[in-house]
Amino acid sequence: MSPATSPEALTAVEPAAAVATVDAVDAVTADAVTAVDAEPTGTLSEALRDELIAFRRDLHRYPELGNCEFRTTAAIKARLEQAGLSPRVLPTGTGLICDIGPKDTAVGARPMLALRADIDGLPIPDTKTVAYRSTVPDRAHACGHDVHTTVVLGAGLVLAEMHRAGRLTHPVRLLFQPAEEVLPGGAADVVEAGALDGVGRILALHCDPKVEVGRIGLRTGAITSACDRLEVALNGAGGHTARPHLTTDLVTAAAKVATEVPALLARRVDARAGLAVTWGRLATGHTCNVIPQRAELSGTVRCLDLPAWREAPDLVHAAIDEIAALYGAKSEIEYVRGVPPVVNEPSSTELLRRAMVLRHGVDSVEDTEQSLGGEDFSWYLEHVPGAMARLGVRRPGDTTRRDLHRGDFDVDEGAIQVGVELFTAAAMLDRHVP
């Protein structure tokens, strides 16, 4: 752990001295929910803002891949314990959950609100020239998971102080999840470990470099798409390029599968389902005058809606087999289920909208489109209602394109404060939104 976030440094900032975020939200009662737009905006103290930025930069320097986030888990655990909390590391050895607030075990008690962050990085080099650039070769937090983690940590510190002050009326669970970038996603393991036991609603956010800092994007219904992985091998008799008629021309067969399978599927699925096969790798052959005996293709299958996603494996298998058979190739298909779409539940989406409006005004929420990206937050929504917001991280006036999953991706760190305020407000308003 770097000095910026060593246990000694982290204990220097106590939540009690840092929290100034909750006065407005705490004043919101069941009778006053309809007047939430009129509530004043709260803010974090400068001390907590600085601490959270330092924490995020430390994570950014030391990104870890899915299911290997041991240092990241230790850093989160240490800070929560310093705040007097009792985090529990997940059975996989990375990731953790932490409950905050009163333990109400009465029959009919309101279930917990869960706040989820993903903690893993990506296997790509960090190409930025900043002081907090990744120190790990070919590893980078290029999707904003360091920001997600810091936001949920910050919300936890604020909520813990609220609980000590007797101002948190129902429990909240912090959920730091490993391996979001590894299909089918670490969320499935987290659910299996019982992390949703007692949870009635779950919220998350995801950095969006198209949205300016200080704003969030919301959408009721599907906000991401399904994403599966596809591995295809074509096999046949190779031979001399002078006599292709005596071979199975696998180079041509692979090229036809690559181009014609997506076109064929476009005629077998409702266009509104958005089923798309996109290839990322095609490998075959070793020299110019030898027709190979094997060709390999790898790609993704993405889909906008749930019914089409459920039909996709059979449709894709049939299309590949048909095209391969035309050229005498035998196909081996590995269809790896990834994640279904994230479908934002209306009440949870409204909770996020009210919380953001309370903190930053009516102009701080914008409509957002459905993305073709996949997100394993969807697995939680198979069990409990919830919603994901898109957190604006673009610096005002910055016209540089900093897309996700690129080595130059970075954020305006003011987004951390916005995210913490959004989640703390949502935790207070949750009891008023059915």
Coordinates of C-alpha atoms in Angstrom, one line a residue:
M1 CA 0.0 0.0 0.0
S2 CA 1.4 3.4 -0.9
P3 CA 1.9 6.0 1.9
A4 CA -1.2 7.9 0.6
T5 CA -3.4 5.2 1.8
S6 CA -1.4 3.3 4.4
P7 CA -3.4 2.5 7.6
E8 CA -1.5 5.3 9.4
A9 CA -2.5 7.8 6.8
L10 CA -6.1 6.7 6.6
T11 CA -6.7 6.9 10.3
A12 CA -5.7 10.5 10.2
V13 CA -9.1 11.5 8.8
E14 CA -12.0 10.5 10.9
P15 CA -15.5 10.4 9.4
A16 CA -16.9 12.6 12.2
A17 CA -14.6 15.4 11.0
A18 CA -15.3 14.8 7.4
V19 CA -19.1 14.4 7.1
A20 CA -21.3 17.3 6.1
T21 CA -23.4 15.5 3.5
V22 CA -26.5 14.4 5.2
D23 CA -28.4 17.3 6.8
A24 CA -30.6 17.9 3.9
V25 CA -31.5 14.3 3.3
D26 CA -32.0 13.5 7.0
A27 CA -34.7 16.2 7.0
V28 CA -36.7 14.4 4.4
T29 CA -39.6 12.6 6.0
A30 CA -42.3 10.4 4.5
D31 CA -44.6 13.4 4.4
A32 CA -42.0 15.6 2.7
V33 CA -40.8 13.2 -0.1
T34 CA -42.8 15.1 -2.7
A35 CA -41.0 18.2 -1.8
V36 CA -37.5 16.7 -2.3
D37 CA -36.6 19.0 -5.1
A38 CA -36.7 21.9 -2.7
E39 CA -34.3 20.4 -0.2
P40 CA -30.8 22.1 -0.1
T41 CA -27.7 20.4 -1.4
G42 CA -25.3 18.8 1.0
T43 CA -21.6 18.4 0.5
L44 CA -18.5 16.5 1.6
S45 CA -15.9 18.1 3.7
E46 CA -12.6 19.0 2.0
A47 CA -10.8 16.4 4.3
L48 CA -12.9 13.5 3.1
R49 CA -12.8 14.6 -0.5
D50 CA -9.0 14.6 -0.4
E51 CA -8.8 11.3 1.4
L52 CA -11.1 9.6 -1.2
I53 CA -9.2 11.0 -4.1
A54 CA -5.9 9.7 -2.6
F55 CA -7.6 6.3 -2.1
R56 CA -8.7 6.2 -5.7
R57 CA -5.3 7.1 -7.0
D58 CA -3.7 4.4 -4.9
L59 CA -6.1 1.8 -6.4
H60 CA -5.3 3.3 -9.8
R61 CA -1.6 2.7 -9.3
Y62 CA -2.0 -0.9 -8.4
P63 CA -4.8 -2.4 -10.6
E64 CA -5.5 -6.2 -10.1
L65 CA -7.3 -8.6 -12.4
G66 CA -10.5 -10.4 -11.6
N67 CA -10.3 -12.8 -8.6
C68 CA -6.8 -11.6 -7.9
E69 CA -7.8 -8.3 -6.1
F70 CA -6.0 -9.2 -2.8
R71 CA -4.3 -5.8 -2.3
T72 CA -7.5 -3.9 -3.2
T73 CA -9.6 -6.0 -0.9
A74 CA -7.1 -5.5 2.0
A75 CA -7.1 -1.7 1.4
I76 CA -10.9 -1.5 1.5
K77 CA -11.1 -3.8 4.5
A78 CA -8.5 -1.8 6.5
R79 CA -10.3 1.5 5.9
L80 CA -13.7 0.1 6.9
E81 CA -12.3 -1.4 10.0
Q82 CA -10.7 1.9 10.9
A83 CA -14.2 3.3 10.8
G84 CA -15.4 0.8 13.4
L85 CA -17.1 -1.5 10.9
S86 CA -16.9 -5.3 10.4
P87 CA -16.3 -6.1 6.8
R88 CA -16.4 -9.8 5.7
V89 CA -14.2 -11.0 2.9
L90 CA -16.0 -13.2 0.4
P91 CA -15.3 -16.9 0.2
T92 CA -13.4 -16.5 -3.0
G93 CA -10.7 -14.6 -1.1
T94 CA -11.3 -11.3 -2.8
G95 CA -14.1 -8.8 -2.5
L96 CA -16.1 -8.2 0.7
I97 CA -19.4 -7.1 2.1
C98 CA -20.0 -4.8 5.0
D99 CA -23.3 -4.0 6.8
I100 CA -23.9 -0.6 8.4
G101 CA -26.8 0.5 10.6
P102 CA -29.3 -1.0 13.0
K103 CA -29.8 -4.8 12.9
D104 CA -33.6 -5.1 12.7
T105 CA -34.6 -8.7 12.9
A106 CA -38.3 -8.2 13.5
V107 CA -40.8 -9.9 11.4
G108 CA -41.8 -7.7 8.5
A109 CA -38.7 -5.4 8.9
R110 CA -37.7 -3.5 5.8
P111 CA -34.9 -5.3 3.9
M112 CA -31.5 -3.7 3.4
L113 CA -30.4 -1.4 0.6
A114 CA -27.2 -2.7 -1.0
L115 CA -24.7 -0.4 -2.7
R116 CA -22.4 -2.4 -5.1
A117 CA -19.0 -1.6 -6.5
D118 CA -16.8 -3.7 -8.8
I119 CA -13.1 -3.7 -7.9
D120 CA -11.1 -5.4 -10.7
G121 CA -8.9 -3.8 -13.4
L122 CA -8.2 -4.7 -17.0
P123 CA -5.3 -6.5 -18.8
I124 CA -4.3 -3.5 -20.9
P125 CA -1.4 -1.0 -20.5
D126 CA -2.0 2.4 -18.9
T127 CA -0.8 5.0 -21.4
K128 CA -1.5 8.2 -19.4
T129 CA 1.2 10.5 -18.2
V130 CA -0.1 11.2 -14.7
A131 CA 1.4 10.8 -11.3
Y132 CA -1.0 8.0 -10.4
R133 CA -0.4 6.0 -13.6
S134 CA -0.5 2.3 -13.2
T135 CA 2.7 0.8 -11.9
V136 CA 1.8 -2.7 -13.0
P137 CA 2.8 -3.6 -16.6
D138 CA -0.2 -4.3 -18.9
R139 CA -2.7 -3.6 -16.1
A140 CA -5.0 -0.6 -15.8
H141 CA -8.2 0.7 -14.2
A142 CA -9.5 1.6 -17.7
C143 CA -13.2 1.1 -16.9
G144 CA -13.5 3.3 -13.7
H145 CA -13.8 0.5 -11.2
D146 CA -11.4 2.4 -8.9
V147 CA -13.9 5.2 -8.9
H148 CA -16.9 2.9 -8.3
T149 CA -15.0 1.3 -5.3
T150 CA -14.0 4.7 -3.9
V151 CA -17.6 6.0 -4.1
V152 CA -19.1 3.0 -2.2
L153 CA -16.3 3.3 0.3
G154 CA -17.0 7.0 0.8
A155 CA -20.7 6.4 1.1
G156 CA -19.9 3.7 3.7
L157 CA -17.8 6.1 5.8
V158 CA -20.6 8.7 5.7
L159 CA -23.3 6.2 6.6
A160 CA -21.3 4.8 9.4
E161 CA -21.0 8.2 11.0
M162 CA -24.7 8.7 10.5
H163 CA -25.4 5.5 12.3
R164 CA -23.2 6.5 15.2
A165 CA -25.2 9.7 15.4
G166 CA -28.5 7.8 15.5
R167 CA -29.5 9.1 12.1
L168 CA -29.5 6.0 10.0
T169 CA -32.9 4.3 10.4
H170 CA -32.4 1.1 8.5
P171 CA -29.3 -1.0 7.5
V172 CA -27.3 -0.6 4.3
R173 CA -24.9 -3.2 2.9
L174 CA -21.8 -2.3 1.0
L175 CA -20.9 -4.9 -1.6
F176 CA -17.4 -4.8 -3.1
Q177 CA -17.5 -7.4 -5.9
P178 CA -14.5 -9.0 -7.7
A179 CA -14.1 -10.1 -11.3
E180 CA -16.7 -8.0 -13.1
E181 CA -14.6 -8.1 -16.3
V182 CA -14.4 -12.0 -16.3
L183 CA -17.4 -13.6 -18.1
P184 CA -19.9 -14.6 -16.7
G185 CA -18.8 -12.1 -14.0
G186 CA -18.0 -12.4 -10.3
A187 CA -21.6 -11.3 -9.4
A188 CA -22.8 -14.8 -9.8
D189 CA -20.3 -16.1 -7.1
V190 CA -21.2 -13.2 -4.8
V191 CA -24.9 -14.0 -5.0
E192 CA -24.2 -17.7 -4.4
A193 CA -22.2 -16.6 -1.3
G194 CA -25.4 -15.1 0.2
A195 CA -24.5 -11.5 -0.3
L196 CA -28.1 -10.7 -1.2
D197 CA -29.6 -12.3 1.9
G198 CA -31.7 -9.7 3.6
V199 CA -31.3 -7.3 0.7
G200 CA -34.5 -5.7 -0.8
R201 CA -32.9 -3.3 -3.3
I202 CA -29.5 -2.9 -4.9
L203 CA -28.0 0.2 -6.5
A204 CA -24.9 0.7 -8.6
L205 CA -23.2 3.3 -10.8
H206 CA -20.9 3.1 -13.8
C207 CA -18.5 5.8 -15.0
D208 CA -19.6 7.4 -18.3
P209 CA -17.1 9.5 -20.1
K210 CA -19.8 11.0 -22.4
V211 CA -21.6 12.6 -19.4
E212 CA -20.2 15.7 -17.7
V213 CA -19.1 15.6 -14.1
G214 CA -21.9 16.7 -11.8
R215 CA -24.6 14.8 -13.8
I216 CA -25.9 11.3 -14.1
G217 CA -27.6 9.4 -16.8
L218 CA -30.7 7.3 -16.0
R219 CA -33.0 5.0 -17.9
T220 CA -35.9 2.9 -16.8
G221 CA -35.7 -0.6 -18.3
A222 CA -32.7 -2.1 -20.1
I223 CA -29.6 0.2 -19.8
T224 CA -27.0 -2.3 -20.9
S225 CA -27.1 -5.3 -23.2
A226 CA -26.5 -9.0 -22.9
C227 CA -23.0 -10.1 -23.7
D228 CA -21.8 -13.7 -24.4
R229 CA -18.4 -15.0 -25.6
L230 CA -18.1 -17.2 -28.7
E231 CA -15.2 -19.5 -29.7
V232 CA -15.4 -21.3 -33.0
A233 CA -13.0 -23.8 -34.6
L234 CA -13.3 -25.1 -38.1
N235 CA -11.6 -28.3 -39.2
G236 CA -11.0 -30.0 -42.5
A237 CA -8.5 -31.5 -44.8
G238 CA -5.8 -29.1 -45.7
G239 CA -3.4 -29.2 -48.7
H240 CA -1.6 -27.4 -51.4
T241 CA -3.1 -24.0 -52.6
A242 CA -2.5 -25.3 -56.2
R243 CA -5.2 -28.0 -55.6
P244 CA -7.9 -26.4 -53.4
H245 CA -10.5 -28.7 -54.9
L246 CA -8.9 -31.6 -53.1
T247 CA -9.0 -29.8 -49.7
T248 CA -11.5 -28.2 -47.3
D249 CA -10.6 -24.6 -48.0
L250 CA -10.7 -23.4 -44.4
V251 CA -9.5 -19.9 -45.1
T252 CA -12.5 -19.3 -47.3
A253 CA -14.8 -21.1 -44.9
A254 CA -13.6 -19.0 -42.0
A255 CA -14.0 -15.8 -44.0
K256 CA -17.6 -16.8 -44.9
V257 CA -18.4 -17.6 -41.3
A258 CA -17.0 -14.2 -40.2
T259 CA -19.0 -12.3 -42.8
E260 CA -22.2 -14.3 -43.4
V261 CA -23.1 -15.5 -39.9
P262 CA -23.9 -11.9 -38.7
A263 CA -25.9 -11.3 -41.9
L264 CA -27.8 -14.5 -41.6
L265 CA -28.7 -13.8 -37.9
A266 CA -30.0 -10.4 -38.9
R267 CA -32.7 -12.1 -41.0
R268 CA -33.7 -14.6 -38.3
V269 CA -34.1 -12.3 -35.3
D270 CA -36.4 -9.3 -34.9
A271 CA -34.2 -6.3 -35.7
R272 CA -35.4 -4.6 -32.5
A273 CA -33.7 -7.3 -30.5
G274 CA -30.3 -6.0 -31.6
L275 CA -28.7 -9.4 -31.8
A276 CA -25.2 -8.8 -33.1
V277 CA -22.2 -11.1 -33.5
T278 CA -18.9 -9.2 -33.7
W279 CA -15.6 -11.0 -34.3
G280 CA -12.4 -10.0 -32.4
R281 CA -10.0 -12.7 -33.7
L282 CA -9.6 -14.8 -36.8
A283 CA -6.5 -17.1 -37.0
T284 CA -5.6 -19.7 -39.6
G285 CA -2.7 -20.9 -41.6
H286 CA 1.1 -20.5 -41.4
T287 CA 2.3 -19.9 -44.9
C288 CA 1.1 -18.6 -48.3
N289 CA 0.9 -21.9 -50.2
V290 CA -0.6 -24.3 -47.7
I291 CA -4.3 -24.5 -47.0
P292 CA -4.5 -25.1 -43.2
Q293 CA -6.4 -27.9 -41.4
R294 CA -7.9 -25.6 -38.8
A295 CA -9.2 -22.1 -38.4
E296 CA -10.3 -20.3 -35.3
L297 CA -12.6 -17.4 -34.7
S298 CA -13.4 -15.6 -31.4
G299 CA -16.0 -12.9 -30.8
T300 CA -18.9 -11.7 -28.8
V301 CA -22.7 -12.0 -29.1
R302 CA -24.6 -9.0 -27.9
C303 CA -28.3 -8.5 -27.5
L304 CA -30.6 -5.7 -26.5
D305 CA -33.5 -7.8 -24.9
L306 CA -33.8 -10.7 -22.6
P307 CA -36.1 -13.0 -24.8
A308 CA -33.7 -12.9 -27.8
W309 CA -30.7 -13.4 -25.4
R310 CA -32.3 -16.7 -24.2
E311 CA -32.7 -17.9 -27.8
A312 CA -29.3 -16.7 -29.0
P313 CA -27.2 -19.9 -28.4
D314 CA -29.4 -22.1 -30.5
L315 CA -29.6 -19.4 -33.3
V316 CA -25.9 -18.8 -33.4
H317 CA -25.0 -22.5 -33.4
A318 CA -27.4 -23.2 -36.3
A319 CA -26.1 -20.3 -38.4
I320 CA -22.4 -21.3 -37.9
D321 CA -23.1 -24.9 -38.8
E322 CA -25.0 -24.0 -41.9
I323 CA -22.3 -21.7 -43.3
A324 CA -19.5 -24.1 -42.4
A325 CA -21.3 -27.0 -44.0
L326 CA -21.5 -25.2 -47.3
Y327 CA -17.7 -25.4 -47.5
G328 CA -17.3 -28.9 -46.1
A329 CA -15.9 -27.6 -42.8
K330 CA -16.7 -29.3 -39.5
S331 CA -17.4 -26.8 -36.7
E332 CA -16.6 -26.9 -33.0
I333 CA -18.5 -24.2 -31.1
E334 CA -18.0 -23.0 -27.5
Y335 CA -20.7 -20.6 -26.6
V336 CA -19.9 -19.1 -23.2
R337 CA -22.9 -17.5 -21.4
G338 CA -21.9 -14.0 -20.2
V339 CA -24.5 -11.7 -18.7
P340 CA -28.1 -10.7 -19.4
P341 CA -29.0 -7.0 -19.9
V342 CA -29.1 -4.8 -16.8
V343 CA -32.8 -3.9 -16.6
N344 CA -33.4 -0.9 -14.3
E345 CA -36.5 -1.4 -12.1
P346 CA -38.8 1.7 -12.2
S347 CA -39.0 2.4 -8.4
S348 CA -35.2 2.0 -8.0
T349 CA -34.6 4.3 -11.0
E350 CA -36.9 6.9 -9.4
L351 CA -35.0 6.6 -6.1
L352 CA -31.7 7.4 -7.9
R353 CA -33.4 10.3 -9.7
R354 CA -34.8 11.8 -6.5
A355 CA -31.5 11.4 -4.7
M356 CA -29.5 13.2 -7.5
V357 CA -32.1 16.0 -7.7
L358 CA -31.9 16.5 -4.0
R359 CA -28.1 16.9 -4.1
H360 CA -27.5 18.6 -7.4
G361 CA -30.8 19.9 -8.8
V362 CA -33.3 19.0 -11.5
D363 CA -30.8 19.6 -14.3
S364 CA -28.3 17.1 -13.0
V365 CA -30.2 14.1 -14.4
E366 CA -30.3 13.3 -18.1
D367 CA -31.9 10.5 -20.1
T368 CA -29.4 7.9 -21.4
E369 CA -29.6 5.3 -24.1
Q370 CA -29.2 1.6 -23.8
S371 CA -25.6 0.6 -24.3
L372 CA -24.4 -2.5 -26.1
G373 CA -21.9 -3.1 -23.3
G374 CA -22.4 -5.9 -20.8
E375 CA -22.4 -5.6 -17.0
D376 CA -22.7 -8.4 -14.5
F377 CA -24.8 -6.2 -12.2
S378 CA -27.6 -7.8 -14.1
W379 CA -27.1 -11.0 -12.1
Y380 CA -28.2 -9.2 -8.9
L381 CA -31.3 -8.0 -10.7
E382 CA -32.3 -11.6 -11.3
H383 CA -32.9 -11.8 -7.5
V384 CA -33.8 -8.3 -6.2
P385 CA -35.0 -5.1 -7.8
G386 CA -32.4 -2.4 -8.4
A387 CA -31.0 0.1 -10.8
M388 CA -27.7 1.4 -12.2
A389 CA -26.9 5.1 -12.9
R390 CA -24.3 6.4 -15.3
L391 CA -21.9 8.7 -13.4
G392 CA -20.6 11.6 -15.4
V393 CA -16.8 11.7 -15.3
R394 CA -16.0 14.1 -18.2
R395 CA -14.3 17.3 -17.3
P396 CA -16.3 20.4 -18.3
G397 CA -15.0 21.7 -21.6
D398 CA -12.9 18.6 -22.3
T399 CA -13.4 17.5 -25.9
T400 CA -10.9 14.6 -25.7
R401 CA -12.5 11.3 -26.4
R402 CA -11.7 9.1 -23.4
D403 CA -13.7 6.0 -23.9
L404 CA -13.9 3.0 -21.6
H405 CA -11.4 0.1 -22.0
R406 CA -8.7 2.3 -23.4
G407 CA -5.3 2.9 -21.9
D408 CA -5.8 6.7 -21.8
F409 CA -9.1 6.5 -19.9
D410 CA -9.3 8.9 -16.9
V411 CA -11.9 10.8 -15.0
D412 CA -12.6 14.2 -13.4
E413 CA -12.2 13.2 -9.8
G414 CA -15.0 15.5 -8.7
A415 CA -17.2 12.6 -9.8
I416 CA -16.3 10.8 -6.6
Q417 CA -18.0 13.4 -4.4
V418 CA -21.0 13.3 -6.7
G419 CA -21.3 9.6 -6.4
V420 CA -20.9 9.5 -2.6
E421 CA -23.6 12.2 -2.3
L422 CA -25.9 10.3 -4.7
F423 CA -25.6 7.0 -2.7
T424 CA -25.9 8.6 0.8
A425 CA -29.0 10.5 -0.3
A426 CA -30.5 7.3 -1.9
A427 CA -29.9 5.5 1.4
M428 CA -31.9 8.1 3.3
L429 CA -34.7 8.3 0.7
D430 CA -34.9 4.5 0.3
R431 CA -37.4 4.2 3.2
H432 CA -39.8 6.6 1.3
V433 CA -39.7 4.9 -2.1
P434 CA -41.8 1.7 -2.3

